[in-house]
Tab-separated table of C-alpha atoms and ligand atoms in Angstrom:
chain	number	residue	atom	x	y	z
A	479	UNK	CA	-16.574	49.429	7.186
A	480	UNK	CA	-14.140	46.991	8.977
A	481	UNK	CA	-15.491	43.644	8.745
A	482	UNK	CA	-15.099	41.358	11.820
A	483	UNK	CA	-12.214	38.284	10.897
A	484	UNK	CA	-13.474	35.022	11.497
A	485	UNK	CA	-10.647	32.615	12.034
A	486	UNK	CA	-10.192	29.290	10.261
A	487	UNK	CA	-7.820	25.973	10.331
A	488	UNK	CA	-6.454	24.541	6.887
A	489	UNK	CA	-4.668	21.443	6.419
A	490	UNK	CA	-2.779	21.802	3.442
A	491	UNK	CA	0.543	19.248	1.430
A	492	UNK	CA	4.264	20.651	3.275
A	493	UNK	CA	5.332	21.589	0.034
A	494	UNK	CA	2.248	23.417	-1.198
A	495	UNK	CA	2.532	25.665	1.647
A	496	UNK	CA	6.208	26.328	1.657
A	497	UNK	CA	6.071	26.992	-1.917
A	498	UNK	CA	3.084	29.754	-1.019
A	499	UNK	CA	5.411	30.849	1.965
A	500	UNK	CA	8.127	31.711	-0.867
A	501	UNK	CA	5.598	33.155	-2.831
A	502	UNK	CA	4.435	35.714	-0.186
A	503	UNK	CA	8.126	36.852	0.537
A	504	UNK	CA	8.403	37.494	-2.381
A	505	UNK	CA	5.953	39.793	-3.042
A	506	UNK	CA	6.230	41.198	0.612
A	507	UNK	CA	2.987	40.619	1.909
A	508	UNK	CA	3.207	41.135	5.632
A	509	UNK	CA	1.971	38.003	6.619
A	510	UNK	CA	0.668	34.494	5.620
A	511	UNK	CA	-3.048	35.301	6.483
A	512	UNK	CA	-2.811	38.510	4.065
A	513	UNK	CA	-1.609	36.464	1.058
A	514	UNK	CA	-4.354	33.655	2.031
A	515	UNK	CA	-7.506	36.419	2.294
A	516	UNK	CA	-5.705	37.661	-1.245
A	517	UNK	CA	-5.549	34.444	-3.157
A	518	UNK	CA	-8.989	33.446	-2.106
A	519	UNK	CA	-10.336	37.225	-3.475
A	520	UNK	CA	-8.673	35.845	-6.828
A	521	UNK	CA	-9.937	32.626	-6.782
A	522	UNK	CA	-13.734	34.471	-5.884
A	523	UNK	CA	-13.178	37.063	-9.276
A	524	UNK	CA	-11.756	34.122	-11.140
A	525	UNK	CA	-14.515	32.036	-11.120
A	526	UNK	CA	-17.302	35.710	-11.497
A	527	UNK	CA	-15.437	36.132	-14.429
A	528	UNK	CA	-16.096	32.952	-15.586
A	529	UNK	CA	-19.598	32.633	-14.942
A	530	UNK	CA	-20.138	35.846	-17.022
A	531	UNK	CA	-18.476	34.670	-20.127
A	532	UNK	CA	-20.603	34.793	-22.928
A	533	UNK	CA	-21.221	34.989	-26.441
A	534	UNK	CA	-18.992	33.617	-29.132
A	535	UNK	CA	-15.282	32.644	-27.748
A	536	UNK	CA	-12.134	31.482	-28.629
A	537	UNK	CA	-10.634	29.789	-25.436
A	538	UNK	CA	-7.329	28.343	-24.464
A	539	UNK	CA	-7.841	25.991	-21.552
A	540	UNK	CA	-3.944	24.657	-20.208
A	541	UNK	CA	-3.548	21.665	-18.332
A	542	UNK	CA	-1.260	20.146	-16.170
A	543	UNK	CA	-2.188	16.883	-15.217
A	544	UNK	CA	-0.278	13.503	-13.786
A	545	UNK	CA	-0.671	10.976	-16.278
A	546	UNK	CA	-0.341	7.702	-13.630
A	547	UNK	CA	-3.756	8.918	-12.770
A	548	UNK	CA	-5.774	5.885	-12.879
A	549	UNK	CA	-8.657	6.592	-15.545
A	550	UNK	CA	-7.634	10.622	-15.780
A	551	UNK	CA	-6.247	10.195	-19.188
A	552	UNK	CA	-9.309	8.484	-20.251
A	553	UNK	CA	-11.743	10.787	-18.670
A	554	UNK	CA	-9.864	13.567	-20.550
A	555	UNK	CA	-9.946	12.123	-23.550
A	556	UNK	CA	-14.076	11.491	-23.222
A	557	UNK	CA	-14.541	15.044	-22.164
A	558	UNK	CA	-12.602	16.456	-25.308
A	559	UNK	CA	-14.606	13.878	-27.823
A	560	UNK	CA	-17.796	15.435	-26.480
A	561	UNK	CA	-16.898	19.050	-27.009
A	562	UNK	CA	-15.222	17.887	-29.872
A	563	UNK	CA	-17.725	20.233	-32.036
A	564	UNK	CA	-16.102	23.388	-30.371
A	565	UNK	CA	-12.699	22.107	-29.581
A	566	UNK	CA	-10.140	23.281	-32.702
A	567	UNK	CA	-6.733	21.596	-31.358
A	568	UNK	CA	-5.586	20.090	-28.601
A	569	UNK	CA	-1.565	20.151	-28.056
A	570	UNK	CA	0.224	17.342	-25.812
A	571	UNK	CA	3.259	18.024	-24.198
A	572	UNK	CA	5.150	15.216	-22.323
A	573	UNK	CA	6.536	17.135	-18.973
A	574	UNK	CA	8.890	14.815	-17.558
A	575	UNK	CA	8.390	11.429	-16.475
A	576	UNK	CA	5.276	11.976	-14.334
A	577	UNK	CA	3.358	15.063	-16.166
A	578	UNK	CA	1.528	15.842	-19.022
A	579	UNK	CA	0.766	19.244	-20.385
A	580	UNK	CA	-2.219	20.028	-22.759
A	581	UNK	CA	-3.303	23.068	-24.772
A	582	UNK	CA	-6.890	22.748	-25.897
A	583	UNK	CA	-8.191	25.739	-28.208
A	584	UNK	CA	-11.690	26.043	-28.381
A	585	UNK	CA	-14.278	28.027	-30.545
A	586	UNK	CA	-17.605	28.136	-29.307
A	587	UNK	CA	-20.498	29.907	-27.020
A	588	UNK	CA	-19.135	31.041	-23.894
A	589	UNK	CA	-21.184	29.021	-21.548
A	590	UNK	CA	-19.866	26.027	-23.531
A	591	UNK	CA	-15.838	26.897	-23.617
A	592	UNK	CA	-16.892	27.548	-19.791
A	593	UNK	CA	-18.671	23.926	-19.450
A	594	UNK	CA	-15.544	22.256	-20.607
A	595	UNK	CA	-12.721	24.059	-18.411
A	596	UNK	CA	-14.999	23.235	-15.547
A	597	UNK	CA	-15.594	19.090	-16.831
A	598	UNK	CA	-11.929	19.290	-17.123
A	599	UNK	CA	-11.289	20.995	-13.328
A	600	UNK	CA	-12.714	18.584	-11.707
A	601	UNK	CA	-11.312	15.482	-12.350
A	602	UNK	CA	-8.930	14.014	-10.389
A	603	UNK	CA	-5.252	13.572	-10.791
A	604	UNK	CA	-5.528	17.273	-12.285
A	605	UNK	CA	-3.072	19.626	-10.859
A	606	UNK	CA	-3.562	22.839	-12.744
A	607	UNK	CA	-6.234	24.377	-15.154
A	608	UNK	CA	-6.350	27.563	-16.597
A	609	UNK	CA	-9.199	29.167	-19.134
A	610	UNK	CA	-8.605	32.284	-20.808
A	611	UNK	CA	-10.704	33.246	-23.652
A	612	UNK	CA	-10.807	36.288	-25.978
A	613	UNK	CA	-14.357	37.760	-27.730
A	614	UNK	CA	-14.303	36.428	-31.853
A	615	UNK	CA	-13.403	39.785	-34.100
A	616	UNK	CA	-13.064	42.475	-30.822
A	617	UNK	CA	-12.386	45.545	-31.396
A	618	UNK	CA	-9.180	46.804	-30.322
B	1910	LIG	NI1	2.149	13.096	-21.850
């Protein structure tokens, strides 16, 4: 069933979209709305998978964060002391002169691994986030 398009306007940073543009070139989509209707579909799945993690996890949230944030580093810092009884390690990595990397591993119920990627998502200064997390003892 064809569903009737509804059209929308985005503002969005120069370099965010040329950077997209390159992106979808790349990968030969045939135009800019088809790789925009694609990335939202993943951004929709990404966060359904989320919300149905569950059950014991090991998680590996990455982020990439400025660190002349006023108060991010802070912020960060609170969040990880209160899931500190999950969180395992957390790795630092100094970018460049502007950004920050870190690698928290986490061992915990699901909804909680989930609860701290999403504390973590939303505060601001943070540029990229990204949970994955694996079932304790799975069967391969
Ligand atoms: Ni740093």
């Amino acid at each position: 069933m064809e569903q009737e398009l509804m059209r929308i306007g985005v503002s969005l940073p120069e370099k965010l979209l040329s950077r997209f543009d390159e992106i979808i070139t790349q990968r030969g989509y045939s135009s800019r709305s088809e790789g925009i209707r694609d990335a939202i579909r993943n951004y929709i799945i990404h966060y359904e998978w989320m919300s149905d993690v569950e059950g014991e996890r090991v998680g590996v949230i990455t982020i990439v964060y400025s660190h002349h944030q006023r108060g991010l580093v802070d912020n960060l810092t609170d969040i990880q002391h209160e899931f500190g009884n999950i969180i395992t390690s957390t790795l630092h990595v100094h970018l460049d002169k502007d950004n920050c990397l870190e690698v928290v591993i986490l061992r915990g119920e699901g909804k909680d691994v989930r609860r701290a990627a999403e504390r973590m998502m939303a505060l601001k200064g943070v540029k990229h986030v990204k949970l994955t997390t694996t079932s304790v003892g799975a069967e391969l």
